[in-house]
């Protein structure tokens, strides 16, 4: 029987492969980050902010629900099988975006993209935690999320540049075809399932099992519940940045190329920062990291309504990216700390369900506020909600 060893050093080949694959997963989101709001107005004549943000709503809901079921089925179906299935579902997405003749096609593509992200990203997260054991969870999540969100930022920049040079369609979306095909082939032929690693860790685990994984991860457990609400708010404000930030910048006279640059700064800082903050989550108190990360995000967002120049927005995007980098790997590492190995995939699935529902809540809330009260008031509202989330962590977590 094959000897199973836990640890980053012991499993570095599979770990590195999964990091690379998660880069392709992030690239699939980056395809839309800059150009889709522009596509909505230019090709489909959609002006209402709530209508434009509809693609984020369906993406967030489909990804959130898929996250949950990925956690539920991870032990039974196997992590690798879910990963491969996710890439198969993602294959049509860039093709639909290229040839869409109606906005409903874009909505359909984003349902598929949400399912693709839920299956692939969740699988790579769980598999990396399985491989490294309990010593380097923060570092593992930092590397995983860094690869994903660096790819988001880089592709957001590339698509903005390509769109400014050659048009919004079809050229920016050709990148997505390459990501999906490469991710599928690598996942099917090179990735190995990590079920044996879970069995090995289970034998030595001292963590008590939860009585009700869904209820306790959602709210009733003070630590898990505090982490989950912060995850939801984090993606709520990210949904606002995704949908309204390009619109805000365009309203202030910035070109599409400049919007692409600024849309890229935040996820790139988010991605690079996690190379450091992931390891810090293994050393520092996770509660403090979560509190300060959410606080910094809230301050950066509320200040955006006063920004006027490229420099102002760049500084605030760096701050927002830093705050997000502090919390993002810490969320997952902390969830793993508080759950038994056999329940870990399920608990992470519940957390990611609520976290990614934040995209939908954020898009609906910010779209409605923006339509009725203006973009500035919408951004201010999300900033205040983020500040409140940091206080929940401060007051409720052990």
Short mmCIF file of C-alpha atoms in Angstrom, two decimals:
data_model
loop_
_atom_site.label_atom_id
_atom_site.label_comp_id
_atom_site.label_asym_id
_atom_site.label_seq_id
_atom_site.Cartn_x
_atom_site.Cartn_y
_atom_site.Cartn_z
CA UNK A 1 0.00 0.00 0.00
CA UNK A 2 1.22 3.52 -0.88
CA UNK A 3 2.71 5.46 2.05
CA UNK A 4 0.78 8.68 2.70
CA UNK A 5 2.67 11.63 4.15
CA UNK A 6 1.20 15.00 5.05
CA UNK A 7 3.07 18.24 4.49
CA UNK A 8 3.87 20.87 1.87
CA UNK A 9 7.40 19.60 1.26
CA UNK A 10 6.28 15.97 1.05
CA UNK A 11 3.57 16.75 -1.55
CA UNK A 12 5.09 19.69 -3.39
CA UNK A 13 4.60 18.30 -6.91
CA UNK A 14 0.85 17.78 -6.59
CA UNK A 15 0.52 21.00 -4.59
CA UNK A 16 2.30 23.03 -7.29
CA UNK A 17 0.16 21.47 -9.99
CA UNK A 18 -3.01 22.44 -8.10
CA UNK A 19 -1.71 26.01 -7.67
CA UNK A 20 -1.18 26.28 -11.43
CA UNK A 21 -4.63 24.85 -12.15
CA UNK A 22 -6.18 27.37 -9.76
CA UNK A 23 -4.48 30.10 -11.77
CA UNK A 24 -6.49 28.96 -14.78
CA UNK A 25 -9.63 28.93 -12.59
CA UNK A 26 -9.01 32.56 -11.62
CA UNK A 27 -8.32 33.48 -15.22
CA UNK A 28 -11.86 32.42 -16.14
CA UNK A 29 -13.24 35.13 -13.80
CA UNK A 30 -10.71 37.69 -15.01
CA UNK A 31 -12.21 37.39 -18.51
CA UNK A 32 -15.26 39.34 -17.35
CA UNK A 33 -13.77 41.65 -14.76
CA UNK A 34 -13.17 44.64 -17.03
CA UNK A 35 -15.16 44.16 -20.21
CA UNK A 36 -18.59 42.77 -19.29
CA UNK A 37 -20.12 46.05 -17.95
CA UNK A 38 -18.83 47.73 -21.12
CA UNK A 39 -20.28 44.90 -23.23
CA UNK A 40 -23.68 45.34 -21.55
CA UNK A 41 -23.89 49.01 -22.53
CA UNK A 42 -22.13 48.88 -25.91
CA UNK A 43 -23.58 45.70 -27.45
CA UNK A 44 -26.90 45.29 -25.63
CA UNK A 45 -27.85 48.88 -24.72
CA UNK A 46 -28.36 48.09 -21.03
CA UNK A 47 -28.00 51.19 -18.84
CA UNK A 48 -29.63 50.33 -15.49
CA UNK A 49 -27.03 49.37 -12.93
CA UNK A 50 -29.20 46.62 -11.43
CA UNK A 51 -29.66 45.05 -14.90
CA UNK A 52 -25.95 45.19 -15.68
CA UNK A 53 -25.12 43.57 -12.34
CA UNK A 54 -27.56 40.71 -13.04
CA UNK A 55 -24.69 38.62 -14.42
CA UNK A 56 -22.95 38.84 -11.03
CA UNK A 57 -26.14 37.81 -9.22
CA UNK A 58 -26.54 34.58 -11.18
CA UNK A 59 -22.81 33.89 -11.00
CA UNK A 60 -22.79 34.33 -7.22
CA UNK A 61 -25.84 32.14 -6.62
CA UNK A 62 -24.73 29.31 -8.90
CA UNK A 63 -21.20 29.34 -7.49
CA UNK A 64 -22.43 29.48 -3.90
CA UNK A 65 -24.80 26.55 -4.28
CA UNK A 66 -22.14 24.55 -6.14
CA UNK A 67 -19.63 25.28 -3.37
CA UNK A 68 -22.00 23.70 -0.88
CA UNK A 69 -22.60 20.56 -2.89
CA UNK A 70 -18.91 20.23 -3.71
CA UNK A 71 -18.32 19.99 0.03
CA UNK A 72 -21.19 17.53 0.49
CA UNK A 73 -20.03 15.20 -2.31
CA UNK A 74 -16.26 15.59 -1.90
CA UNK A 75 -15.82 12.48 0.24
CA UNK A 76 -18.20 10.29 -1.77
CA UNK A 77 -17.45 11.28 -5.37
CA UNK A 78 -13.81 12.23 -4.89
CA UNK A 79 -12.10 15.60 -5.21
CA UNK A 80 -10.52 14.90 -8.60
CA UNK A 81 -13.81 13.84 -10.21
CA UNK A 82 -15.44 17.08 -9.08
CA UNK A 83 -12.49 19.09 -10.42
CA UNK A 84 -12.68 17.47 -13.86
CA UNK A 85 -16.46 17.91 -13.98
CA UNK A 86 -16.01 21.61 -13.21
CA UNK A 87 -13.73 22.09 -16.21
CA UNK A 88 -16.11 20.25 -18.53
CA UNK A 89 -18.89 22.64 -17.49
CA UNK A 90 -16.57 25.64 -18.00
CA UNK A 91 -15.62 24.78 -21.59
CA UNK A 92 -18.63 26.48 -23.28
CA UNK A 93 -18.39 29.73 -21.28
CA UNK A 94 -15.95 31.76 -23.43
CA UNK A 95 -17.62 30.53 -26.63
CA UNK A 96 -21.04 31.73 -25.40
CA UNK A 97 -19.55 35.11 -24.45
CA UNK A 98 -18.10 35.48 -27.93
CA UNK A 99 -21.28 34.65 -29.83
CA UNK A 100 -23.99 35.88 -27.43
CA UNK A 101 -26.77 37.60 -29.38
CA UNK A 102 -28.86 38.52 -26.33
CA UNK A 103 -28.10 39.47 -22.73
CA UNK A 104 -29.78 36.26 -21.56
CA UNK A 105 -26.93 34.33 -23.19
CA UNK A 106 -24.53 36.23 -20.94
CA UNK A 107 -26.68 35.30 -17.94
CA UNK A 108 -26.59 31.63 -19.00
CA UNK A 109 -22.81 31.74 -19.44
CA UNK A 110 -22.44 33.11 -15.93
CA UNK A 111 -24.56 30.31 -14.46
CA UNK A 112 -22.14 27.84 -16.07
CA UNK A 113 -19.17 29.94 -14.91
CA UNK A 114 -20.47 29.89 -11.34
CA UNK A 115 -20.79 26.10 -11.41
CA UNK A 116 -17.32 25.83 -12.96
CA UNK A 117 -15.83 28.03 -10.22
CA UNK A 118 -17.68 26.25 -7.41
CA UNK A 119 -16.45 22.82 -8.49
CA UNK A 120 -12.89 23.71 -9.50
CA UNK A 121 -11.92 26.30 -6.90
CA UNK A 122 -13.53 24.42 -4.01
CA UNK A 123 -11.85 21.18 -5.08
CA UNK A 124 -8.39 22.73 -5.27
CA UNK A 125 -8.88 24.40 -1.86
CA UNK A 126 -9.88 21.15 -0.16
CA UNK A 127 -7.18 19.11 -1.88
CA UNK A 128 -4.41 21.50 -0.84
CA UNK A 129 -5.59 21.47 2.79
CA UNK A 130 -5.68 17.66 2.59
CA UNK A 131 -2.09 17.52 1.35
CA UNK A 132 -0.39 19.86 3.84
CA UNK A 133 -1.93 18.71 7.14
CA UNK A 134 -2.36 21.14 10.02
CA UNK A 135 1.06 22.85 10.02
CA UNK A 136 0.89 24.99 6.89
CA UNK A 137 -2.80 25.54 6.19
CA UNK A 138 -2.48 29.31 6.05
CA UNK A 139 0.49 29.13 3.70
CA UNK A 140 -1.35 26.60 1.54
CA UNK A 141 -4.38 28.85 1.27
CA UNK A 142 -2.21 31.89 0.65
CA UNK A 143 -0.53 30.18 -2.30
CA UNK A 144 -3.84 28.85 -3.62
CA UNK A 145 -5.76 32.12 -3.41
CA UNK A 146 -2.73 34.11 -4.57
CA UNK A 147 -2.53 32.11 -7.78
CA UNK A 148 -6.26 32.47 -8.38
CA UNK A 149 -6.52 36.20 -7.76
CA UNK A 150 -3.25 37.11 -9.45
CA UNK A 151 -4.72 35.44 -12.49
CA UNK A 152 -7.94 37.45 -12.04
CA UNK A 153 -5.93 40.70 -11.96
CA UNK A 154 -3.59 39.87 -14.83
CA UNK A 155 -6.38 38.68 -17.09
CA UNK A 156 -8.52 41.71 -16.15
CA UNK A 157 -5.65 43.91 -17.32
CA UNK A 158 -5.08 41.89 -20.49
CA UNK A 159 -8.74 41.85 -21.48
CA UNK A 160 -9.01 45.60 -20.87
CA UNK A 161 -5.99 46.21 -23.11
CA UNK A 162 -7.18 43.78 -25.80
CA UNK A 163 -10.67 45.33 -25.76
CA UNK A 164 -9.27 48.86 -26.10
CA UNK A 165 -7.12 47.78 -29.08
CA UNK A 166 -9.33 45.28 -30.90
CA UNK A 167 -12.86 45.64 -29.50
CA UNK A 168 -14.85 44.07 -26.67
CA UNK A 169 -15.52 40.90 -28.70
CA UNK A 170 -14.27 38.33 -29.63
CA UNK A 171 -10.54 38.62 -28.89
CA UNK A 172 -10.56 39.06 -25.07
CA UNK A 173 -12.48 35.80 -24.65
CA UNK A 174 -10.06 33.66 -26.67
CA UNK A 175 -7.95 33.53 -23.51
CA UNK A 176 -10.78 31.65 -21.78
CA UNK A 177 -10.78 28.86 -24.34
CA UNK A 178 -7.10 28.25 -23.60
CA UNK A 179 -7.67 28.30 -19.82
CA UNK A 180 -10.55 25.80 -19.95
CA UNK A 181 -8.85 23.31 -22.28
CA UNK A 182 -5.54 23.40 -20.39
CA UNK A 183 -7.24 23.15 -16.99
CA UNK A 184 -9.31 20.15 -18.10
CA UNK A 185 -6.36 18.22 -19.56
CA UNK A 186 -4.10 18.88 -16.55
CA UNK A 187 -6.83 17.92 -14.08
CA UNK A 188 -7.71 14.68 -15.86
CA UNK A 189 -4.23 13.39 -16.65
CA UNK A 190 -2.01 14.78 -13.86
CA UNK A 191 -4.01 15.41 -10.66
CA UNK A 192 -4.30 12.62 -8.06
CA UNK A 193 -7.13 12.40 -5.55
CA UNK A 194 -6.33 13.20 -1.90
CA UNK A 195 -8.76 10.88 -0.11
CA UNK A 196 -5.91 8.81 1.37
CA UNK A 197 -4.46 11.95 2.98
CA UNK A 198 -7.78 12.67 4.70
CA UNK A 199 -7.90 9.12 6.11
CA UNK A 200 -4.35 9.49 7.45
CA UNK A 201 -5.09 12.81 9.18
CA UNK A 202 -8.37 11.54 10.64
CA UNK A 203 -6.58 8.90 12.68
CA UNK A 204 -4.55 11.53 14.57
CA UNK A 205 -7.09 14.38 14.79
CA UNK A 206 -8.05 15.75 18.23
CA UNK A 207 -10.80 18.06 16.91
CA UNK A 208 -14.33 17.26 18.04
CA UNK A 209 -16.98 16.74 15.39
CA UNK A 210 -19.73 19.33 14.94
CA UNK A 211 -23.27 18.24 15.77
CA UNK A 212 -24.74 20.13 12.80
CA UNK A 213 -22.19 21.28 10.24
CA UNK A 214 -24.52 23.60 8.33
CA UNK A 215 -26.03 25.38 11.35
CA UNK A 216 -22.78 25.73 13.30
CA UNK A 217 -20.70 26.90 10.34
CA UNK A 218 -23.42 29.35 9.34
CA UNK A 219 -23.83 31.11 12.70
CA UNK A 220 -24.43 29.17 15.94
CA UNK A 221 -20.76 28.39 16.58
CA UNK A 222 -19.28 31.80 17.62
CA UNK A 223 -15.98 31.27 15.83
CA UNK A 224 -17.24 29.60 12.66
CA UNK A 225 -20.25 31.94 12.46
CA UNK A 226 -18.08 35.05 12.78
CA UNK A 227 -15.80 33.81 10.01
CA UNK A 228 -18.74 33.01 7.75
CA UNK A 229 -20.44 36.41 8.07
CA UNK A 230 -17.14 38.13 7.31
CA UNK A 231 -16.68 35.94 4.24
CA UNK A 232 -20.14 36.92 3.00
CA UNK A 233 -19.45 40.63 3.52
CA UNK A 234 -16.02 40.34 1.88
CA UNK A 235 -17.56 39.01 -1.33
CA UNK A 236 -20.48 41.42 -1.02
CA UNK A 237 -18.03 44.30 -1.35
CA UNK A 238 -16.09 42.44 -4.05
CA UNK A 239 -19.33 42.10 -6.02
CA UNK A 240 -19.78 45.85 -5.74
CA UNK A 241 -16.21 46.48 -6.97
CA UNK A 242 -16.70 44.02 -9.83
CA UNK A 243 -19.93 45.60 -11.05
CA UNK A 244 -19.82 49.28 -10.04
CA UNK A 245 -16.12 50.14 -9.99
CA UNK A 246 -15.78 50.18 -13.81
CA UNK A 247 -19.00 52.23 -14.04
CA UNK A 248 -17.77 54.69 -11.39
CA UNK A 249 -14.44 55.13 -13.16
CA UNK A 250 -16.07 55.57 -16.57
CA UNK A 251 -18.37 58.25 -15.11
CA UNK A 252 -15.28 60.15 -13.97
CA UNK A 253 -13.88 60.19 -17.51
CA UNK A 254 -11.31 57.41 -17.38
CA UNK A 255 -10.67 55.47 -20.61
CA UNK A 256 -11.32 51.73 -20.98
CA UNK A 257 -7.56 51.07 -20.84
CA UNK A 258 -7.29 53.07 -17.58
CA UNK A 259 -10.31 51.25 -16.15
CA UNK A 260 -8.58 47.96 -16.99
CA UNK A 261 -5.44 49.04 -15.15
CA UNK A 262 -7.34 50.11 -12.03
CA UNK A 263 -9.57 47.03 -12.11
CA UNK A 264 -6.38 44.96 -12.12
CA UNK A 265 -4.61 46.67 -9.18
CA UNK A 266 -6.98 45.45 -6.48
CA UNK A 267 -6.95 41.70 -7.36
CA UNK A 268 -3.19 41.75 -8.07
CA UNK A 269 -2.44 43.23 -4.63
CA UNK A 270 -4.97 40.77 -3.21
CA UNK A 271 -3.17 37.94 -4.97
CA UNK A 272 0.43 38.96 -4.21
CA UNK A 273 -0.39 39.88 -0.62
CA UNK A 274 -1.57 36.38 0.17
CA UNK A 275 1.91 35.02 -0.43
CA UNK A 276 2.77 36.79 2.83
CA UNK A 277 -0.52 36.82 4.75
CA UNK A 278 -1.13 33.11 4.20
CA UNK A 279 1.99 32.21 6.16
CA UNK A 280 1.20 34.85 8.78
CA UNK A 281 -2.13 33.08 9.36
CA UNK A 282 -0.10 30.09 10.62
CA UNK A 283 1.74 32.34 13.10
CA UNK A 284 -0.45 35.27 14.16
CA UNK A 285 -3.83 35.24 15.92
CA UNK A 286 -6.44 34.65 13.22
CA UNK A 287 -9.09 36.78 14.96
CA UNK A 288 -6.82 39.85 14.82
CA UNK A 289 -6.03 39.30 11.16
CA UNK A 290 -9.70 39.00 10.28
CA UNK A 291 -10.65 42.12 12.28
CA UNK A 292 -7.95 44.34 10.80
CA UNK A 293 -8.43 43.03 7.28
CA UNK A 294 -12.15 43.80 7.27
CA UNK A 295 -11.56 47.19 8.91
CA UNK A 296 -9.03 48.20 6.24
CA UNK A 297 -11.45 47.13 3.51
CA UNK A 298 -14.25 49.21 5.03
CA UNK A 299 -12.08 52.32 5.27
CA UNK A 300 -10.85 51.96 1.68
CA UNK A 301 -14.35 51.53 0.25
CA UNK A 302 -15.98 54.42 2.12
CA UNK A 303 -13.13 56.72 1.05
CA UNK A 304 -13.58 55.90 -2.66
CA UNK A 305 -16.47 58.36 -3.01
CA UNK A 306 -14.01 61.22 -2.38
CA UNK A 307 -11.38 60.06 -4.90
CA UNK A 308 -10.92 62.03 -8.11
CA UNK A 309 -7.60 61.10 -9.73
CA UNK A 310 -5.95 57.91 -10.98
CA UNK A 311 -3.51 58.14 -8.07
CA UNK A 312 -6.32 58.36 -5.50
CA UNK A 313 -8.07 55.29 -6.89
CA UNK A 314 -4.81 53.39 -7.20
CA UNK A 315 -3.95 53.98 -3.52
CA UNK A 316 -7.43 52.95 -2.38
CA UNK A 317 -7.31 49.86 -4.60
CA UNK A 318 -4.00 48.91 -2.99
CA UNK A 319 -5.53 49.34 0.48
CA UNK A 320 -8.58 47.31 -0.46
CA UNK A 321 -6.42 44.58 -1.95
CA UNK A 322 -4.25 44.53 1.19
CA UNK A 323 -7.25 44.18 3.50
CA UNK A 324 -8.67 41.40 1.38
CA UNK A 325 -5.31 39.62 1.25
CA UNK A 326 -5.18 39.63 5.06
CA UNK A 327 -8.56 37.91 5.47
CA UNK A 328 -8.88 35.61 2.47
CA UNK A 329 -6.45 32.78 3.29
CA UNK A 330 -7.19 33.26 6.99
CA UNK A 331 -10.88 32.46 6.44
CA UNK A 332 -10.18 28.99 5.08
CA UNK A 333 -7.32 28.18 7.43
CA UNK A 334 -9.50 29.11 10.42
CA UNK A 335 -12.46 27.03 9.19
CA UNK A 336 -10.10 24.06 8.83
CA UNK A 337 -8.75 24.61 12.37
CA UNK A 338 -12.21 24.41 13.91
CA UNK A 339 -13.50 21.34 12.04
CA UNK A 340 -12.77 17.61 12.11
CA UNK A 341 -10.96 16.29 8.98
CA UNK A 342 -13.98 14.19 7.99
CA UNK A 343 -16.26 17.27 8.20
CA UNK A 344 -13.78 19.76 6.79
CA UNK A 345 -14.86 19.63 3.15
CA UNK A 346 -18.51 19.97 4.21
CA UNK A 347 -17.81 22.90 6.53
CA UNK A 348 -15.69 24.66 3.91
CA UNK A 349 -18.55 24.09 1.45
CA UNK A 350 -21.02 25.75 3.84
CA UNK A 351 -18.65 28.68 4.41
CA UNK A 352 -18.11 29.10 0.67
CA UNK A 353 -21.88 28.87 0.09
CA UNK A 354 -22.48 31.94 2.25
CA UNK A 355 -19.29 33.71 1.19
CA UNK A 356 -20.13 33.54 -2.50
CA UNK A 357 -23.78 34.39 -1.93
CA UNK A 358 -22.17 37.70 -1.00
CA UNK A 359 -21.61 38.27 -4.74
CA UNK A 360 -25.35 38.00 -5.35
CA UNK A 361 -26.35 40.07 -2.30
CA UNK A 362 -23.73 42.67 -3.19
CA UNK A 363 -24.80 42.95 -6.82
CA UNK A 364 -28.52 43.20 -5.97
CA UNK A 365 -28.02 45.66 -3.10
CA UNK A 366 -25.51 47.89 -4.84
CA UNK A 367 -27.46 47.86 -8.10
CA UNK A 368 -30.70 48.92 -6.44
CA UNK A 369 -29.06 51.61 -4.31
CA UNK A 370 -27.13 52.90 -7.33
CA UNK A 371 -30.27 53.10 -9.48
CA UNK A 372 -32.34 54.90 -6.83
CA UNK A 373 -29.77 56.91 -4.87
CA UNK A 374 -26.64 57.06 -7.03
CA UNK A 375 -23.35 55.20 -7.28
CA UNK A 376 -21.69 57.15 -4.45
CA UNK A 377 -24.36 56.20 -1.91
CA UNK A 378 -24.18 52.59 -3.03
CA UNK A 379 -20.43 52.47 -2.43
CA UNK A 380 -20.79 54.22 0.95
CA UNK A 381 -23.42 51.69 2.08
CA UNK A 382 -21.18 48.73 1.28
CA UNK A 383 -18.26 50.36 3.07
CA UNK A 384 -20.32 50.81 6.24
CA UNK A 385 -21.51 47.18 6.12
CA UNK A 386 -17.87 46.08 5.88
CA UNK A 387 -16.95 48.14 8.93
CA UNK A 388 -19.81 46.55 10.90
CA UNK A 389 -18.56 43.10 9.89
CA UNK A 390 -15.16 43.84 11.43
CA UNK A 391 -16.90 44.72 14.73
CA UNK A 392 -18.76 41.39 14.72
CA UNK A 393 -15.41 39.60 14.56
CA UNK A 394 -14.00 41.79 17.33
CA UNK A 395 -16.91 41.17 19.69
CA UNK A 396 -17.93 37.56 18.93
CA UNK A 397 -14.84 35.47 18.16
CA UNK A 398 -12.80 33.84 20.91
#
